[in-house]
PDB file of C-alpha atoms in Angstrom:
ATOM      1  CA  UNK G   1      35.289   2.475-100.512  1.00 75.00           C
ATOM      2  CA  UNK G   2      37.196   5.557-100.919  1.00 82.00           C
ATOM      3  CA  UNK G   3      40.625   5.257-102.326  1.00 89.00           C
ATOM      4  CA  UNK G   4      43.227   7.791-100.145  1.00 90.00           C
ATOM      5  CA  UNK G   5      46.210   8.581-102.314  1.00 94.00           C
ATOM      6  CA  UNK G   6      49.376  10.163-100.907  1.00 93.00           C
ATOM      7  CA  UNK G   7      48.759  13.256-103.061  1.00 94.00           C
ATOM      8  CA  UNK G   8      45.434  13.962-102.217  1.00 94.00           C
ATOM      9  CA  UNK G   9      46.620  13.756 -98.824  1.00 94.00           C
ATOM     10  CA  UNK G  10      49.358  16.125 -99.308  1.00 95.00           C
ATOM     11  CA  UNK G  11      47.154  18.476-100.905  1.00 95.00           C
ATOM     12  CA  UNK G  12      44.827  18.728 -98.005  1.00 96.00           C
ATOM     13  CA  UNK G  13      47.803  19.129 -95.551  1.00 96.00           C
ATOM     14  CA  UNK G  14      48.702  22.062 -97.586  1.00 97.00           C
ATOM     15  CA  UNK G  15      45.602  23.554 -96.962  1.00 97.00           C
ATOM     16  CA  UNK G  16      46.584  23.898 -93.367  1.00 97.00           C
ATOM     17  CA  UNK G  17      47.935  26.595 -91.773  1.00 97.00           C
ATOM     18  CA  UNK G  18      51.807  26.535 -91.286  1.00 96.00           C
ATOM     19  CA  UNK G  19      51.843  25.824 -87.556  1.00 97.00           C
ATOM     20  CA  UNK G  20      49.319  23.176 -88.052  1.00 97.00           C
ATOM     21  CA  UNK G  21      51.571  21.357 -90.696  1.00 97.00           C
ATOM     22  CA  UNK G  22      54.340  21.567 -88.263  1.00 96.00           C
ATOM     23  CA  UNK G  23      52.160  19.885 -85.474  1.00 97.00           C
ATOM     24  CA  UNK G  24      51.165  17.357 -88.169  1.00 97.00           C
ATOM     25  CA  UNK G  25      54.688  16.525 -89.076  1.00 96.00           C
ATOM     26  CA  UNK G  26      55.517  16.118 -85.220  1.00 96.00           C
ATOM     27  CA  UNK G  27      52.563  13.916 -84.628  1.00 97.00           C
ATOM     28  CA  UNK G  28      53.361  11.646 -87.490  1.00 96.00           C
ATOM     29  CA  UNK G  29      57.076  11.693 -86.679  1.00 94.00           C
ATOM     30  CA  UNK G  30      56.207  10.507 -82.908  1.00 94.00           C
ATOM     31  CA  UNK G  31      53.479   7.718 -83.855  1.00 95.00           C
ATOM     32  CA  UNK G  32      56.405   6.520 -86.349  1.00 94.00           C
ATOM     33  CA  UNK G  33      58.689   6.470 -83.594  1.00 92.00           C
ATOM     34  CA  UNK G  34      56.352   4.708 -81.283  1.00 93.00           C
ATOM     35  CA  UNK G  35      55.391   2.158 -84.084  1.00 93.00           C
ATOM     36  CA  UNK G  36      59.021   1.281 -84.549  1.00 92.00           C
ATOM     37  CA  UNK G  37      59.597   1.005 -80.856  1.00 92.00           C
ATOM     38  CA  UNK G  38      56.343  -1.492 -80.861  1.00 92.00           C
ATOM     39  CA  UNK G  39      57.958  -3.571 -83.831  1.00 91.00           C
ATOM     40  CA  UNK G  40      61.343  -3.654 -81.673  1.00 91.00           C
ATOM     41  CA  UNK G  41      59.783  -4.766 -78.580  1.00 91.00           C
ATOM     42  CA  UNK G  42      57.552  -7.273 -80.419  1.00 91.00           C
ATOM     43  CA  UNK G  43      60.826  -8.922 -82.069  1.00 90.00           C
ATOM     44  CA  UNK G  44      62.633  -8.817 -78.685  1.00 89.00           C
ATOM     45  CA  UNK G  45      59.668 -10.764 -77.303  1.00 92.00           C
ATOM     46  CA  UNK G  46      59.605 -13.275 -79.992  1.00 93.00           C
ATOM     47  CA  UNK G  47      63.148 -13.691 -79.612  1.00 88.00           C
ATOM     48  CA  UNK G  48      63.265 -14.291 -75.896  1.00 89.00           C
ATOM     49  CA  UNK G  49      60.252 -16.854 -76.204  1.00 91.00           C
ATOM     50  CA  UNK G  50      61.940 -18.700 -78.969  1.00 92.00           C
ATOM     51  CA  UNK G  51      65.343 -18.818 -76.631  1.00 89.00           C
ATOM     52  CA  UNK G  52      63.094 -19.844 -73.917  1.00 91.00           C
ATOM     53  CA  UNK G  53      62.051 -22.833 -75.906  1.00 93.00           C
ATOM     54  CA  UNK G  54      65.412 -23.780 -76.559  1.00 91.00           C
ATOM     55  CA  UNK G  55      65.401 -22.645 -80.699  1.00 92.00           C
ATOM     56  CA  UNK G  56      68.198 -20.226 -79.973  1.00 85.00           C
ATOM     57  CA  UNK G  57      71.509 -20.745 -78.509  1.00 83.00           C
ATOM     58  CA  UNK G  58      73.898 -17.935 -76.796  1.00 83.00           C
ATOM     59  CA  UNK G  59      76.410 -17.145 -79.051  1.00 84.00           C
ATOM     60  CA  UNK G  60      79.549 -14.665 -79.133  1.00 88.00           C
ATOM     61  CA  UNK G  61      79.101 -11.195 -80.609  1.00 87.00           C
ATOM     62  CA  UNK G  62      82.068 -11.905 -82.437  1.00 87.00           C
ATOM     63  CA  UNK G  63      80.734 -15.198 -83.802  1.00 85.00           C
ATOM     64  CA  UNK G  64      77.605 -13.285 -84.892  1.00 84.00           C
ATOM     65  CA  UNK G  65      79.270 -10.558 -86.820  1.00 85.00           C
ATOM     66  CA  UNK G  66      81.414 -12.871 -88.542  1.00 84.00           C
ATOM     67  CA  UNK G  67      78.497 -15.013 -89.702  1.00 82.00           C
ATOM     68  CA  UNK G  68      76.769 -11.850 -90.826  1.00 81.00           C
ATOM     69  CA  UNK G  69      79.935 -10.908 -92.573  1.00 79.00           C
ATOM     70  CA  UNK G  70      79.916 -14.446 -94.360  1.00 79.00           C
ATOM     71  CA  UNK G  71      76.377 -14.181 -95.574  1.00 77.00           C
ATOM     72  CA  UNK G  72      76.848 -11.068 -97.338  1.00 74.00           C
ATOM     73  CA  UNK G  73      77.129 -11.054-101.035  1.00 58.00           C
ATOM     74  CA  UNK G  74      78.516  -8.873-103.627  1.00 51.00           C
ATOM     75  CA  UNK G  75      81.450  -7.705-101.534  1.00 52.00           C
ATOM     76  CA  UNK G  76      79.598  -5.292 -99.409  1.00 52.00           C
ATOM     77  CA  UNK G  77      81.015  -4.775 -96.054  1.00 55.00           C
ATOM     78  CA  UNK G  78      78.224  -3.430 -93.911  1.00 52.00           C
ATOM     79  CA  UNK G  79      80.722  -3.065 -90.997  1.00 57.00           C
ATOM     80  CA  UNK G  80      83.422  -1.220 -92.957  1.00 61.00           C
ATOM     81  CA  UNK G  81      80.979   1.169 -94.690  1.00 60.00           C
ATOM     82  CA  UNK G  82      79.454   1.708 -91.076  1.00 60.00           C
ATOM     83  CA  UNK G  83      82.759   2.451 -89.519  1.00 60.00           C
ATOM     84  CA  UNK G  84      83.660   4.831 -92.299  1.00 64.00           C
ATOM     85  CA  UNK G  85      80.230   6.780 -91.991  1.00 61.00           C
ATOM     86  CA  UNK G  86      80.578   7.088 -88.183  1.00 59.00           C
ATOM     87  CA  UNK G  87      84.065   8.337 -88.647  1.00 61.00           C
ATOM     88  CA  UNK G  88      82.899  10.986 -90.872  1.00 62.00           C
ATOM     89  CA  UNK G  89      80.094  11.770 -88.732  1.00 60.00           C
ATOM     90  CA  UNK G  90      81.561  11.697 -85.322  1.00 60.00           C
ATOM     91  CA  UNK G  91      85.390  12.447 -86.257  1.00 60.00           C
ATOM     92  CA  UNK G  92      85.617  14.909 -88.932  1.00 57.00           C
ATOM     93  CA  UNK G  93      89.288  15.352 -88.348  1.00 58.00           C
ATOM     94  CA  UNK G  94      90.448  12.065 -87.604  1.00 50.00           C
TER      95      UNK G  94
END
C-alpha cells in the first residue's frame, strides 16, 4: 500500500499551473462544504429518529442554553465570547 503524505500532495499540487491550483482549491472547498452538509443532515436525521422513539423531549431554547452554560467548565462563557465577536464583526462602531 502506498502512503500519501500531505507534503507529497502539496508538492504535486505545486506542479500544476496556477489556474489549475485555483480550480483544485475550489473543488476541495466545495467537497468539504458538501461533506459538512451531509454530516449535519445525518445529525438532524438521527435527532429526529431519537425524538420519534421518545428519547428526546421538547425544550425551550433558553433552557438548553442555560444547561450548556452550566456544563461549561473553566469559566469560559461561549455566548458572551460569541456576542463579542459578532459585535466586532458586524457592528464595528457600536
